[in-house]
PDB file of C-alpha atoms in Angstrom:
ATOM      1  CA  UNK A 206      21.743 -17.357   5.105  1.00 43.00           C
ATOM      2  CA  UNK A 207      19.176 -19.455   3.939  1.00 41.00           C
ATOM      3  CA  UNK A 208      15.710 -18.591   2.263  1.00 42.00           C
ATOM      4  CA  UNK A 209      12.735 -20.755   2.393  1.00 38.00           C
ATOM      5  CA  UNK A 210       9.338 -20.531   0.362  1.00 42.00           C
ATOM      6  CA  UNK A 211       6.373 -17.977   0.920  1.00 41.00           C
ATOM      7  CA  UNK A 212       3.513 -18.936   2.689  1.00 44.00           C
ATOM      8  CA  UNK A 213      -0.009 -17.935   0.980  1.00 46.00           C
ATOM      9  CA  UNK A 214      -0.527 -14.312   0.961  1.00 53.00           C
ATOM     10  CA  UNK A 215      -2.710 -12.062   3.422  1.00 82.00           C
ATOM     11  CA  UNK A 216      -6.488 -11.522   2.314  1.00 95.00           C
ATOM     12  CA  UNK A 217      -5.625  -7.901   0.561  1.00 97.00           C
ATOM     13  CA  UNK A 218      -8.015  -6.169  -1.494  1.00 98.00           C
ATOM     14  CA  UNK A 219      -6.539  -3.029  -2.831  1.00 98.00           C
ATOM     15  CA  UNK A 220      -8.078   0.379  -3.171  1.00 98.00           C
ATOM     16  CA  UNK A 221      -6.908   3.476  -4.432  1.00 98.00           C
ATOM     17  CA  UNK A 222      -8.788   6.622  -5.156  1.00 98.00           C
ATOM     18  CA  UNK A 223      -8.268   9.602  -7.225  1.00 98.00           C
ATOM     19  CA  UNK A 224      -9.337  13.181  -5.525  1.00 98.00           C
ATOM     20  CA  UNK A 225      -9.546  16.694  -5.589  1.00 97.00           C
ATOM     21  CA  UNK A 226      -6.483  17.013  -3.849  1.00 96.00           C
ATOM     22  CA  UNK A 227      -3.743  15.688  -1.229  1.00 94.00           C
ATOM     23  CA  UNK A 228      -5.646  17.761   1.598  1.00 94.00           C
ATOM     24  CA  UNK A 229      -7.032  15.304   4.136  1.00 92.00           C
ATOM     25  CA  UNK A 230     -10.333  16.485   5.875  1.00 89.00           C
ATOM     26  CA  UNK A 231     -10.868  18.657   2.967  1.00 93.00           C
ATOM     27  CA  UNK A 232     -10.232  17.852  -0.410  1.00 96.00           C
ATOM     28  CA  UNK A 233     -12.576  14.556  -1.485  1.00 97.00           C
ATOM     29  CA  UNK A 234     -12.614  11.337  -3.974  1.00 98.00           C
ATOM     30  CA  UNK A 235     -13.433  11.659  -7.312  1.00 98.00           C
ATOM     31  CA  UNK A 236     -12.803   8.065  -8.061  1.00 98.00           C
ATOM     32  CA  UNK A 237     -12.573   5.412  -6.341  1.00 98.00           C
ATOM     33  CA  UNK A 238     -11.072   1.318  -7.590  1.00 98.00           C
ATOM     34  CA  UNK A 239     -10.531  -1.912  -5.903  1.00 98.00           C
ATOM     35  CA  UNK A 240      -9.447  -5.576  -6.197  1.00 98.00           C
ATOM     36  CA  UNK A 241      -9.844  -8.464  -3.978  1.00 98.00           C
ATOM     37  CA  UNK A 242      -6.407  -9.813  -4.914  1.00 96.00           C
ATOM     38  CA  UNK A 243      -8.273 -13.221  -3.197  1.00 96.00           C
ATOM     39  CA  UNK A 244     -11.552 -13.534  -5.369  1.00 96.00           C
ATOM     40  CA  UNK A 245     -10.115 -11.578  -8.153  1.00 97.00           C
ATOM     41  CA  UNK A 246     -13.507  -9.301  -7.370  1.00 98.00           C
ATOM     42  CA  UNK A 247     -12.920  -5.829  -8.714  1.00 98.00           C
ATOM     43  CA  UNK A 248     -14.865  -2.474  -9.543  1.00 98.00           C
ATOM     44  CA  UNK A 249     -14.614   1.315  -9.936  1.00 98.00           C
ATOM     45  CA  UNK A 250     -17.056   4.160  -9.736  1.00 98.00           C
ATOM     46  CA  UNK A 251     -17.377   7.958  -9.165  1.00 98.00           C
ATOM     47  CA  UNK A 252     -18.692   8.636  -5.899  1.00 98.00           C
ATOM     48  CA  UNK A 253     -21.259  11.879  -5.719  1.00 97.00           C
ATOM     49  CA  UNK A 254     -19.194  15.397  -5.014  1.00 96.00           C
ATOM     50  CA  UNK A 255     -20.366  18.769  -4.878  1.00 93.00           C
ATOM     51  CA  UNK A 256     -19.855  22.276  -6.448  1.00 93.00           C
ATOM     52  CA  UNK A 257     -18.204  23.224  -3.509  1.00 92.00           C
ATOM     53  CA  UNK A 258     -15.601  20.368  -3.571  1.00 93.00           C
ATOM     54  CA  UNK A 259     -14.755  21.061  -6.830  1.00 93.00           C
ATOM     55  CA  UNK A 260     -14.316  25.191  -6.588  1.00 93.00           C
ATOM     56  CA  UNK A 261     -11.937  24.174  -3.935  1.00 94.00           C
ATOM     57  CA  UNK A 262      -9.959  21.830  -6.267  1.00 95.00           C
ATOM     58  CA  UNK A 263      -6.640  21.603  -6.797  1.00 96.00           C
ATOM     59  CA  UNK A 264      -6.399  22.331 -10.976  1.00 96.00           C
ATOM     60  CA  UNK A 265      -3.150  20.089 -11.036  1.00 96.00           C
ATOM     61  CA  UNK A 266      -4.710  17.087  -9.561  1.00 96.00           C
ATOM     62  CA  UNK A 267      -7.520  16.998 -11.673  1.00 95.00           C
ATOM     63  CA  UNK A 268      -5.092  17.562 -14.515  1.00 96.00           C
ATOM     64  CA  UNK A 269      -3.128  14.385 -13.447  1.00 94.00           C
ATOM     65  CA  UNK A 270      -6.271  12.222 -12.863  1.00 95.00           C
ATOM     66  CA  UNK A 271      -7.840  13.168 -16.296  1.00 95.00           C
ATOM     67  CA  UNK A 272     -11.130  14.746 -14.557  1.00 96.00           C
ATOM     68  CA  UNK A 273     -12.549  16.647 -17.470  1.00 95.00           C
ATOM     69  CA  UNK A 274     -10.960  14.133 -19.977  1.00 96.00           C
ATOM     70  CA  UNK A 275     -12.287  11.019 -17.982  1.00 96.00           C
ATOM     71  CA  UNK A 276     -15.578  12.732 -18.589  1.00 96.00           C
ATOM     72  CA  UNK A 277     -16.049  12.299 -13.937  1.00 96.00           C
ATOM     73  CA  UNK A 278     -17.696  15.089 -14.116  1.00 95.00           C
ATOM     74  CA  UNK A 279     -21.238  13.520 -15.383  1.00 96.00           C
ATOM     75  CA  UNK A 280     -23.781  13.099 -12.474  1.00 96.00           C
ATOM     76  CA  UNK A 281     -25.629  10.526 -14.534  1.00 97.00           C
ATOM     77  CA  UNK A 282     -22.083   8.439 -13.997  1.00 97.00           C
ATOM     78  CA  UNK A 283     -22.090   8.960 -10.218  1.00 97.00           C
ATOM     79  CA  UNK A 284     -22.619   5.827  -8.059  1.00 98.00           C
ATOM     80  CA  UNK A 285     -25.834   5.749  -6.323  1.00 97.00           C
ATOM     81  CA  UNK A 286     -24.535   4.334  -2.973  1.00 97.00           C
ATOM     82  CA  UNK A 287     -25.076   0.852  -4.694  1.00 98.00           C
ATOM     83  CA  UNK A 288     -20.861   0.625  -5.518  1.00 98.00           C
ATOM     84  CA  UNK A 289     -19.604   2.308  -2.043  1.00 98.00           C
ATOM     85  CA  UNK A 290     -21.901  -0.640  -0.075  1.00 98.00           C
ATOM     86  CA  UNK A 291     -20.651  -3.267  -2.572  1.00 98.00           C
ATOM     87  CA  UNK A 292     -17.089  -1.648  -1.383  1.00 98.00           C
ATOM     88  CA  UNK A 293     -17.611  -1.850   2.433  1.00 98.00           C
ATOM     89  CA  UNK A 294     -18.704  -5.203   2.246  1.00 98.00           C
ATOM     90  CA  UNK A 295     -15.565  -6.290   0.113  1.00 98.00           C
ATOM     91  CA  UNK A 296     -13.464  -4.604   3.060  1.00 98.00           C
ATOM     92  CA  UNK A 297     -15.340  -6.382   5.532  1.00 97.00           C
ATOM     93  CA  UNK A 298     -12.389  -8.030   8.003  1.00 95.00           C
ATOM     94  CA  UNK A 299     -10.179  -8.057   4.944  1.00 97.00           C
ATOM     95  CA  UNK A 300      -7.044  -6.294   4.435  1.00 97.00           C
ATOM     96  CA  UNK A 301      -6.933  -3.063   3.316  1.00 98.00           C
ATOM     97  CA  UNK A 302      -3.864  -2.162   1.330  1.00 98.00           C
ATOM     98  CA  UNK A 303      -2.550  -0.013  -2.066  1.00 98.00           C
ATOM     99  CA  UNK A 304       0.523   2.368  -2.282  1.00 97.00           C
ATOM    100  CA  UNK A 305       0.037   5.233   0.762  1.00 96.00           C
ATOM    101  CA  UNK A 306      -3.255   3.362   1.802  1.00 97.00           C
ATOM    102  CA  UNK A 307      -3.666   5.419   4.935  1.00 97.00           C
ATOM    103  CA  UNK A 308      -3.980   8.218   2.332  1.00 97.00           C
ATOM    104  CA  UNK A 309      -6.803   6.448   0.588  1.00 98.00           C
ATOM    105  CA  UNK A 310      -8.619   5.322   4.155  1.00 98.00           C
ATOM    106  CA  UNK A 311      -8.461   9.487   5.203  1.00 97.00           C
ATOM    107  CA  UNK A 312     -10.299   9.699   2.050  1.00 97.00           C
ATOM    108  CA  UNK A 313     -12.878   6.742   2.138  1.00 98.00           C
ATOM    109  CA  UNK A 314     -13.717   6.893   5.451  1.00 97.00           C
ATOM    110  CA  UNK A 315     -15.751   9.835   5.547  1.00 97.00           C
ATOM    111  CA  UNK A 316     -17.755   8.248   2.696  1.00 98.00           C
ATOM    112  CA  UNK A 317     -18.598   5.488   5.140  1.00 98.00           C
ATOM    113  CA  UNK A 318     -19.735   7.541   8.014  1.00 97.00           C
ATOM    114  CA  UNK A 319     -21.888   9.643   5.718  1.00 97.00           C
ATOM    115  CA  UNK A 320     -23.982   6.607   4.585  1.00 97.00           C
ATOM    116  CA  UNK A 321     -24.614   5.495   8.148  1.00 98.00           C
ATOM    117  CA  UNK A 322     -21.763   2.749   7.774  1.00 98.00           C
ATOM    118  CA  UNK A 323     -19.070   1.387   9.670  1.00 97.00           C
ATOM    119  CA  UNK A 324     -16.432   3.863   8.864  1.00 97.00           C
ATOM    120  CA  UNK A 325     -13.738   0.887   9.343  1.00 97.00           C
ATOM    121  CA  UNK A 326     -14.824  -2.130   8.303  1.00 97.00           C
ATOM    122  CA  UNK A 327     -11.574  -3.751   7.672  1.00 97.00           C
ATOM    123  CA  UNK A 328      -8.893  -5.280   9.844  1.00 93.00           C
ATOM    124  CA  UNK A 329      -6.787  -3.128  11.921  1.00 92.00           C
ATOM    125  CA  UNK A 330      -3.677  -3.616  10.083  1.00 92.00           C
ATOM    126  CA  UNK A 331      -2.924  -1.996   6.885  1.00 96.00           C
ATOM    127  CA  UNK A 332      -0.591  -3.789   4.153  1.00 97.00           C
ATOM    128  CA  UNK A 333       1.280  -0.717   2.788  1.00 97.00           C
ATOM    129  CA  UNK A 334       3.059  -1.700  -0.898  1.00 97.00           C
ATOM    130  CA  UNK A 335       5.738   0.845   0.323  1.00 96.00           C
ATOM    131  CA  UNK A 336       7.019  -0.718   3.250  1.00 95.00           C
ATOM    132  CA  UNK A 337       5.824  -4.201   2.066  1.00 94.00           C
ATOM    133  CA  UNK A 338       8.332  -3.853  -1.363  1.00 94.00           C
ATOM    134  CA  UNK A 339      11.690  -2.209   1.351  1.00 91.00           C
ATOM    135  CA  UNK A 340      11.371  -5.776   3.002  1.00 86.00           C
ATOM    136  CA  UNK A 341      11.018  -7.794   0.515  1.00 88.00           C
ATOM    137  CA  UNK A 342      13.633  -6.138  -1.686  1.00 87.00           C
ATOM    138  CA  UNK A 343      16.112  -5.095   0.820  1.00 79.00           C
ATOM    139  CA  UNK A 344      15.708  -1.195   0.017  1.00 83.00           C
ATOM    140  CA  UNK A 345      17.431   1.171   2.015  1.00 80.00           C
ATOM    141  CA  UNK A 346      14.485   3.792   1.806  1.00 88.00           C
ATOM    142  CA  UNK A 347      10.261   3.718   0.891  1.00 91.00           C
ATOM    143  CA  UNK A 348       9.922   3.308  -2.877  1.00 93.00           C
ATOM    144  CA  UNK A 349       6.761   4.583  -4.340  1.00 95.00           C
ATOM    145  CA  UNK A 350       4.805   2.541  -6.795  1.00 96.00           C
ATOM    146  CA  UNK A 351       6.458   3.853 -10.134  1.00 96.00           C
ATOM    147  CA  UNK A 352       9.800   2.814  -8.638  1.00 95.00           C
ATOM    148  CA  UNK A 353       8.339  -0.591  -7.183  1.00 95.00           C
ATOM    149  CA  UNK A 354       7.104  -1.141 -10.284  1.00 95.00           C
ATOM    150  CA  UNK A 355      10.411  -0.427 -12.491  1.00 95.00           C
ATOM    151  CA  UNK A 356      11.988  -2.813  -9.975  1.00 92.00           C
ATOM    152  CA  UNK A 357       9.512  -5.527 -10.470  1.00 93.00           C
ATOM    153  CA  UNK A 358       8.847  -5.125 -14.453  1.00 94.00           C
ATOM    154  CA  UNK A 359       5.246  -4.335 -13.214  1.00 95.00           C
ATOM    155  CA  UNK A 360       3.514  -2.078 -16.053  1.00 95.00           C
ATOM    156  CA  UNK A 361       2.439   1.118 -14.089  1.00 95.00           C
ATOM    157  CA  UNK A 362      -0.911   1.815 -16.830  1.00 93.00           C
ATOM    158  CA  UNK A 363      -2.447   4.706 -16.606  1.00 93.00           C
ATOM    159  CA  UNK A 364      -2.551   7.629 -13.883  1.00 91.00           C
ATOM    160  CA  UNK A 365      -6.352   6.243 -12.941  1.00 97.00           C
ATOM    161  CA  UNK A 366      -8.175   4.754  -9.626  1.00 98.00           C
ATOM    162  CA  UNK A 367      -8.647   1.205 -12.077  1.00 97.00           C
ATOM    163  CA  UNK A 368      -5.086   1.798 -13.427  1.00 97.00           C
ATOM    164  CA  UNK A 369      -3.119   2.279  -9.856  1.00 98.00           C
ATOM    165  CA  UNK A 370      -4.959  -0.512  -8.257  1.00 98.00           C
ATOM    166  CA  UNK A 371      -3.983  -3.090 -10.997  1.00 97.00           C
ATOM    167  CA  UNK A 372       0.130  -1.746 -10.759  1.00 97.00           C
ATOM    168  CA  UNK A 373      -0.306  -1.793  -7.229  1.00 98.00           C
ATOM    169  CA  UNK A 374      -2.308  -5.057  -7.086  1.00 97.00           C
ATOM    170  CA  UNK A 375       0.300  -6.966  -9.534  1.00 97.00           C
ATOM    171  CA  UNK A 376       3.086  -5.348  -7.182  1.00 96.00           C
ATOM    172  CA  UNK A 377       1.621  -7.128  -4.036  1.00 96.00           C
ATOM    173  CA  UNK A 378       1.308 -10.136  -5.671  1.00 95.00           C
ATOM    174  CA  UNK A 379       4.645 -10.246  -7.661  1.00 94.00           C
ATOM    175  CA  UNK A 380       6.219  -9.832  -3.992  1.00 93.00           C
ATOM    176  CA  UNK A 381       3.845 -12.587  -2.724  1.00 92.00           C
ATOM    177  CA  UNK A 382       6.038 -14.825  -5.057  1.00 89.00           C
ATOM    178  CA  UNK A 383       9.428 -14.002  -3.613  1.00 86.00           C
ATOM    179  CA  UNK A 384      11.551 -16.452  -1.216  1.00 77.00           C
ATOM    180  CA  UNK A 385      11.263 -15.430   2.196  1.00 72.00           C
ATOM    181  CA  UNK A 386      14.964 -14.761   4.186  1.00 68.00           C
ATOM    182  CA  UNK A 387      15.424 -17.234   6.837  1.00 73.00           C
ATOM    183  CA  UNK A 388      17.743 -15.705   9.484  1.00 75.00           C
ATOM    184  CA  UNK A 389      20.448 -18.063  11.351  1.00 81.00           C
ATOM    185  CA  UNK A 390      21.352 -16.975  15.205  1.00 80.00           C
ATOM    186  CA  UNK A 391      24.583 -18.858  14.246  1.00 85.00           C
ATOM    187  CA  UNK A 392      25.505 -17.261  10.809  1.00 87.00           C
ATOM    188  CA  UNK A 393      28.257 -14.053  10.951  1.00 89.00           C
ATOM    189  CA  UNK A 394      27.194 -12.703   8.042  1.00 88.00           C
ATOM    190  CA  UNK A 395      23.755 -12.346   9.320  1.00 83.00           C
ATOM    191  CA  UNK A 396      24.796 -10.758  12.446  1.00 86.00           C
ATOM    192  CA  UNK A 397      27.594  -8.785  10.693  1.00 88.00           C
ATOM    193  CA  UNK A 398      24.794  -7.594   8.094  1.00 83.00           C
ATOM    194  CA  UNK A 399      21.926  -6.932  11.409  1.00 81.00           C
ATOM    195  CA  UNK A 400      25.002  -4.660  13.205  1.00 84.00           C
ATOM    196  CA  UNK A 401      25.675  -3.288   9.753  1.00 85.00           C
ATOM    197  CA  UNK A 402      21.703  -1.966   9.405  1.00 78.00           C
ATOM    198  CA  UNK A 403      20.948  -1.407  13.055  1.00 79.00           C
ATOM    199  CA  UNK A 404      23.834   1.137  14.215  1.00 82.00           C
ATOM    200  CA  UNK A 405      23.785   2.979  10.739  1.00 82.00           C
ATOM    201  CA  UNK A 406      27.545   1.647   9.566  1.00 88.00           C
ATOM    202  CA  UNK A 407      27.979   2.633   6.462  1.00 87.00           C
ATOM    203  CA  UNK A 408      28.677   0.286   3.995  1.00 84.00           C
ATOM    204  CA  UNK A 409      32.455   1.274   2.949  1.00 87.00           C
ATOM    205  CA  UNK A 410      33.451   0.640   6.759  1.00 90.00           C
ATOM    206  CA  UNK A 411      34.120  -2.677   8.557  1.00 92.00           C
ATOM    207  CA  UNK A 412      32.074  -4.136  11.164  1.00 92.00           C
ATOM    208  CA  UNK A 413      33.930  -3.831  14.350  1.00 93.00           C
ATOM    209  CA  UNK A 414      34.255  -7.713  16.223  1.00 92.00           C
ATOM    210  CA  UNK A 415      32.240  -6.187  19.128  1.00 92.00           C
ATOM    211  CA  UNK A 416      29.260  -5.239  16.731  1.00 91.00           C
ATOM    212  CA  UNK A 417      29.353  -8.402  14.949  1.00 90.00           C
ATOM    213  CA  UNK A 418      28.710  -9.493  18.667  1.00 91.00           C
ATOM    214  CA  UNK A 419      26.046  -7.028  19.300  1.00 89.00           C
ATOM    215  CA  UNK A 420      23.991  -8.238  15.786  1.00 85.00           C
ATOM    216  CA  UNK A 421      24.306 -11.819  17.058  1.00 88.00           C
ATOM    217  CA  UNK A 422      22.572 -11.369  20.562  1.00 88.00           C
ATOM    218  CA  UNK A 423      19.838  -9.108  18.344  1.00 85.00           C
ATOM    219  CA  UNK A 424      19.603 -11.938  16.003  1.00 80.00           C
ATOM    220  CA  UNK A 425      19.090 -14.376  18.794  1.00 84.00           C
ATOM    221  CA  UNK A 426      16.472 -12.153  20.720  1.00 83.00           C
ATOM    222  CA  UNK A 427      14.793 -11.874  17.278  1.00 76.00           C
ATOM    223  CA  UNK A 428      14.715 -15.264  16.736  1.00 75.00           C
ATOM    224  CA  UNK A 429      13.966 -16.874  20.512  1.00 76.00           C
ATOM    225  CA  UNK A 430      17.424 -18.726  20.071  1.00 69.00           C
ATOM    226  CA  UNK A 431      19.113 -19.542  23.252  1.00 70.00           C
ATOM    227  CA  UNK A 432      22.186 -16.637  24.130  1.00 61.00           C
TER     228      UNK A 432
END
């Protein structure tokens, strides 16, 4: 197995928002952060919620995302629809991505619809840190962002909109810089390792001939490499 260099990285720009809870169609942003990991454009802001939003609150999340302490709670700080447009038109045909970012869309879309804007503005496909990090660093299973972090040496910051997007945004781009696995139709231990992964062998059991054979004609069909 060989490995070759990256190529340039997608057009992400992270977002992450803080809420009133993890209840989609319900529970709203309190705070909302990006970064164009491209331009290095970046901003965060308190979009407008209601009384009713926050008597149905979850008391734990705004515990965890410092409402009271962060002081979100001040009208005079809420964004006046200026920040939310600058937002849309940072998303415009980009890619949206963060840790859980269909999470984040659930919760930003609705903001877009209510101002009379394109409620997805971005391109269709979503750059997930979660699955994005399993790839690149062989993980068995989705690590979050603390543990993508830990693996990385990626300071986490604070529990924040600003602070996740910067972890999450230094995540993406510590990846970025990774070699990229180059698969070889002809190489055993590819095949052995594609069988090993693809019928769920566990790892203290040998790969039978026969599914060495069936990881080489997968690695071939992957890779358009005559049979």
């Amino acid at each position: 197995m060989t490995t070759i260099e990256s190529h340039g990285p997608l057009h992400r720009v992270v977002v992450d928002t803080e809420t009133t809870g993890l209840r989609r169609g319900f529970d709203v942003p309190v705070e909302i952060a990006w970064w164009d990991l491209v331009t290095g454009d970046r901003a965060s802001f308190i979009p407008p919620h209601g009384d009713f939003d926050m008597e149905q609150a979850s008391p734990e999340a705004l515990q965890i995302n410092g409402y009271w302490a962060r002081g979100l709670d001040n009208p005079n700080r809420w964004d006046d629809g200026t920040e939310l447009h600058r937002l849309h038109t940072a998303l415009q045909d980009r890619t949206f991505a963060g840790s859980n970012p269909h999470f984040d869309i659930d919760m930003i879309r609705p903001l877009f619809a209510a101002a009379g804007l394109a409620p997805e503005p971005w391109h269709h496909r979503v750059d997930a840190l979660e699955g994005y990090a399993r790839g690149r660093l062989g993980r068995r299973t989705l690590p979050g962002l603390a543990r993508v972090c830990e693996l990385l040496g990626v300071d986490p910051g604070d529990h924040t909109a600003d602070g996740d997007v910067t972890a999450t945004g230094r995540c993406f781009l510590a990846l970025d810089e990774l070699p990229l696995v180059q698969l070889d139709a002809r190489s055993d231990d590819d095949a052995t390792r594609l069988a090993r992964v693809v019928l769920a062998i566990p790892d203290h059991q040998p790969v039978k001939p026969g599914d060495v054979q069936h990881g080489r004609r997968l690695l071939q069909k992957l890779l358009g490499a005559p049979a």
